Short mmCIF file of C-alpha atoms in Angstrom, two decimals:
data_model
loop_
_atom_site.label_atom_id
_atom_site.label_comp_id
_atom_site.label_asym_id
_atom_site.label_seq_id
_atom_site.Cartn_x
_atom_site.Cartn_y
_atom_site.Cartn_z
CA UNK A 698 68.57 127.21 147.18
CA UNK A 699 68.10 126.83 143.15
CA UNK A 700 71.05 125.16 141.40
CA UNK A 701 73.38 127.74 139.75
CA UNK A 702 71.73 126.59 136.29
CA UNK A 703 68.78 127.05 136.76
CA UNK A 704 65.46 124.94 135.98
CA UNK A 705 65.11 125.57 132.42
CA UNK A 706 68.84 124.35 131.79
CA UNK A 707 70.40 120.92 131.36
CA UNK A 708 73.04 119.73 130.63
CA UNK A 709 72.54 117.22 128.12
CA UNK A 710 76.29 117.33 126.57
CA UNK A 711 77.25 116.57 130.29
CA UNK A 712 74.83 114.14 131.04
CA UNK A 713 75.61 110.07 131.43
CA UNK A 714 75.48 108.49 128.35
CA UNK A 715 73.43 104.96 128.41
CA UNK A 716 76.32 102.53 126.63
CA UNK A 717 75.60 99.97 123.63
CA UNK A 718 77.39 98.14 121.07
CA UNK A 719 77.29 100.54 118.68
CA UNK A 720 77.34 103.58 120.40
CA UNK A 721 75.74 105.62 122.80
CA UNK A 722 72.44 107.46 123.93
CA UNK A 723 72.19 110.43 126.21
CA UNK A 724 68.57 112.08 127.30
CA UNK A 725 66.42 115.06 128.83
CA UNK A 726 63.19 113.97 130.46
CA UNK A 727 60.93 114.27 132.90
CA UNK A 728 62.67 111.79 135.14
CA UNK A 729 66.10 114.08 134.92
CA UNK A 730 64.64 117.36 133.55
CA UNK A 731 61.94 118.21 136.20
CA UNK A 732 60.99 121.47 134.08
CA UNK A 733 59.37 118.86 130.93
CA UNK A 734 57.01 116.79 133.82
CA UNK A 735 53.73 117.39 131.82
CA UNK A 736 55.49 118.66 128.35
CA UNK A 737 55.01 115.66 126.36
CA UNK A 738 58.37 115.68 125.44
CA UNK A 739 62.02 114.45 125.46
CA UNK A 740 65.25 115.47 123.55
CA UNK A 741 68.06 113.04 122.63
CA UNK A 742 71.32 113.09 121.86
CA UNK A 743 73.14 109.80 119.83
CA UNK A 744 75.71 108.89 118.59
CA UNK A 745 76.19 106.05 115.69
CA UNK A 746 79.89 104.65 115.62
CA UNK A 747 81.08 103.59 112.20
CA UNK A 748 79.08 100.16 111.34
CA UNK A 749 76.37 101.34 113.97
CA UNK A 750 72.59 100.64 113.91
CA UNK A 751 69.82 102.48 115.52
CA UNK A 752 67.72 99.04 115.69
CA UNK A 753 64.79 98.79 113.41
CA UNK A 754 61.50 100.29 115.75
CA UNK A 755 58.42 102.24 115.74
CA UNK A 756 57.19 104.16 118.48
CA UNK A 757 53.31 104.16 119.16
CA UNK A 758 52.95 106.85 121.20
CA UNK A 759 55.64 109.53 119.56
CA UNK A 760 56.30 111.00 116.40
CA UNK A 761 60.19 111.40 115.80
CA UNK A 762 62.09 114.41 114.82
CA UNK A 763 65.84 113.53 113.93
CA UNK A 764 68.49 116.48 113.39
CA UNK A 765 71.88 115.58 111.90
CA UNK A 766 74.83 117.09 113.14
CA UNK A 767 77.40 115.16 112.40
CA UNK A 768 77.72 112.22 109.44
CA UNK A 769 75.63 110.65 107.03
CA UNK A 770 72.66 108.76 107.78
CA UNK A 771 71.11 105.78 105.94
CA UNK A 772 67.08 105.87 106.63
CA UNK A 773 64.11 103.45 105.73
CA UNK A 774 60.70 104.04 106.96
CA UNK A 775 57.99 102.13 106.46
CA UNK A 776 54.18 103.56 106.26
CA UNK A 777 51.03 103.16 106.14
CA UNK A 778 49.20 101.81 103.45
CA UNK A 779 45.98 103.90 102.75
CA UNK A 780 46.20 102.97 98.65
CA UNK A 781 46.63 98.93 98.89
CA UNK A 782 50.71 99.67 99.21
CA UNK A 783 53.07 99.96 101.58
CA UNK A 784 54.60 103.58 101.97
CA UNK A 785 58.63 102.75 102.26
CA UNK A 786 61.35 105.93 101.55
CA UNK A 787 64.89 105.10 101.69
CA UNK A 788 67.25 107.81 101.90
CA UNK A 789 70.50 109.07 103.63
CA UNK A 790 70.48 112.16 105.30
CA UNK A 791 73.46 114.44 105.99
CA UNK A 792 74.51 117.42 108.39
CA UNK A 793 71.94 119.95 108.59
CA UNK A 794 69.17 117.80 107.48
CA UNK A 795 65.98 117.15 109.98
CA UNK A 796 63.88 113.93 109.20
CA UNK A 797 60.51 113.57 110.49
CA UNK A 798 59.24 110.30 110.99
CA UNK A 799 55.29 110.02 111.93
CA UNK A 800 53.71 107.95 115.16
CA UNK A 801 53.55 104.75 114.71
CA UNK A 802 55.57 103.92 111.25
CA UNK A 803 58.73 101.26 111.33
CA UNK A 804 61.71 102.83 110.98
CA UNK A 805 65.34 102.90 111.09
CA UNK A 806 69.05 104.57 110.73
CA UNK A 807 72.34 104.09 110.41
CA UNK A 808 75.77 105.33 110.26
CA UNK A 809 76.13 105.66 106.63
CA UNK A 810 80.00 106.90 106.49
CA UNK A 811 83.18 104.49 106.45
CA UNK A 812 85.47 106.79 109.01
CA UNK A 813 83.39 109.07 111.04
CA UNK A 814 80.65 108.62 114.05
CA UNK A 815 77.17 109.79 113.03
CA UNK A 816 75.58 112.67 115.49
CA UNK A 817 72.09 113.55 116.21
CA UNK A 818 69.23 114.90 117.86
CA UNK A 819 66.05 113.35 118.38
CA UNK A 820 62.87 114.91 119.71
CA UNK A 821 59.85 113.44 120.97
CA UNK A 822 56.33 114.56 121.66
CA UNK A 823 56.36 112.48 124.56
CA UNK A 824 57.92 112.16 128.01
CA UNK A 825 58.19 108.72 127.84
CA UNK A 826 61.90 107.38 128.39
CA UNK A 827 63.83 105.43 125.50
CA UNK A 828 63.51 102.82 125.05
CA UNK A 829 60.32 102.60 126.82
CA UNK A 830 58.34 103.79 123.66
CA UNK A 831 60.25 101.51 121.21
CA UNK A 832 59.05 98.38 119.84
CA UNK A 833 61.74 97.04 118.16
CA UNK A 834 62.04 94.35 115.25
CA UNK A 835 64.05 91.44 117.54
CA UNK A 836 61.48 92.34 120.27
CA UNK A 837 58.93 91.92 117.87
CA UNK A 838 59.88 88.82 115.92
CA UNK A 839 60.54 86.75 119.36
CA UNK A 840 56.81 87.85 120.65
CA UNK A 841 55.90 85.30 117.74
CA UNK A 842 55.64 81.52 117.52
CA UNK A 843 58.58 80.37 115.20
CA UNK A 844 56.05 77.87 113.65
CA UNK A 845 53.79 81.38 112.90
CA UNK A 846 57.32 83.06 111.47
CA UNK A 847 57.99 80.68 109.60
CA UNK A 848 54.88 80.50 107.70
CA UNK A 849 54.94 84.00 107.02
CA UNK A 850 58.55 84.42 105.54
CA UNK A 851 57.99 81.04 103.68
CA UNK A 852 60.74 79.07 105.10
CA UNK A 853 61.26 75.67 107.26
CA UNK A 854 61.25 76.30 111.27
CA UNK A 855 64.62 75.05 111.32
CA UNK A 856 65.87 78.49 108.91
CA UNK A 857 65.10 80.48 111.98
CA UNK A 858 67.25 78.07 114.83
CA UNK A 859 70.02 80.89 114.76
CA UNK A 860 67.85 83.72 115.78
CA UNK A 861 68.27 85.08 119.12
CA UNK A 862 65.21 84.57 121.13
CA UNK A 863 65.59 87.90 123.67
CA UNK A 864 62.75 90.07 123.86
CA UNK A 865 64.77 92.84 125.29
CA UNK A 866 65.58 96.35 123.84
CA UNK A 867 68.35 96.25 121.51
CA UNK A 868 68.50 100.32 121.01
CA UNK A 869 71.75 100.55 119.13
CA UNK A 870 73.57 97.91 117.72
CA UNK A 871 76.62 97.14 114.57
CA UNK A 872 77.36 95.20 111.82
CA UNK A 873 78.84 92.08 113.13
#
């Protein structure tokens, strides 16, 4: 017997939402959406509490489709740089906007209002899970010699003693 839903249903507004410091994640794909195994593609749904962070990340196999249905959203991404120069846009986004952000380029978000939780909706074209198909910036920085980091942000070894040295996923974090 079929579930009452059916397989082209799910309830992602139901679903178990995966817990950080500042705020929350909750996802359809492949692994608990049978009907996307093969789709390239995954849906999620987050939510930024006031101070919250979307950690700084690129995904290499994924572009990035954000909806925003709730709040303000503060955005940098970083490009490529076919002319000799970097490719940055800052912006903040509000409810009803959709920001697309290409595979591959750094990026970020955050909540940009004082009282209210930012919503939104992410798509992928991939099945991939998140944060499987994020590299993000602490991640990054601690896959490098502090000796090499050191040189390249022109500062003694000893500025970066107070960085934490986890190579883990961060996801969402807040201002501290």
């Amino acid at each position: 017997m079929t579930d009452s839903r059916g397989r082209f249903l799910f309830p992602l507004g139901a679903s178990e939402p995966n817990q950080f410091p500042g705020g929350w994640l909750r996802g359809a794909h492949d692994g608990n959406f049978p009907v996307l195994a093969g789709q390239n593609g995954s849906v999620y749904r987050l939510r930024l509490e006031v101070g919250g962070i979307r950690e700084p990340h690129w995904h290499p196999t994924a572009w990035e489709l954000t909806y925003v249905l709730a709040g303000r959203a503060r955005w940098t991404i970083l490009g490529t740089h076919p002319d000799g120069a970097y490719q940055r846009e800052e912006f903040t986004a509000a409810v009803g906007d959709l920001v697309f952000v290409p595979q591959g380029f750094f990026h970020y978000f955050e909540n940009a209002g004082i009282a209210d939780p930012l919503d939104v909706l992410v798509v992928f074209n991939t099945s991939t899970r998140e944060p499987s198909d994020d590299i993000g910036i602490l991640g990054s920085v601690n896959a490098l010699p502090r000796d090499v980091l050191a040189a390249v942000f022109g500062v003694p070894e000893s500025a970066l003693a107070g960085l934490p040295t986890g190579v883990e996923p961060v996801v969402i974090t807040r201002r501290r």
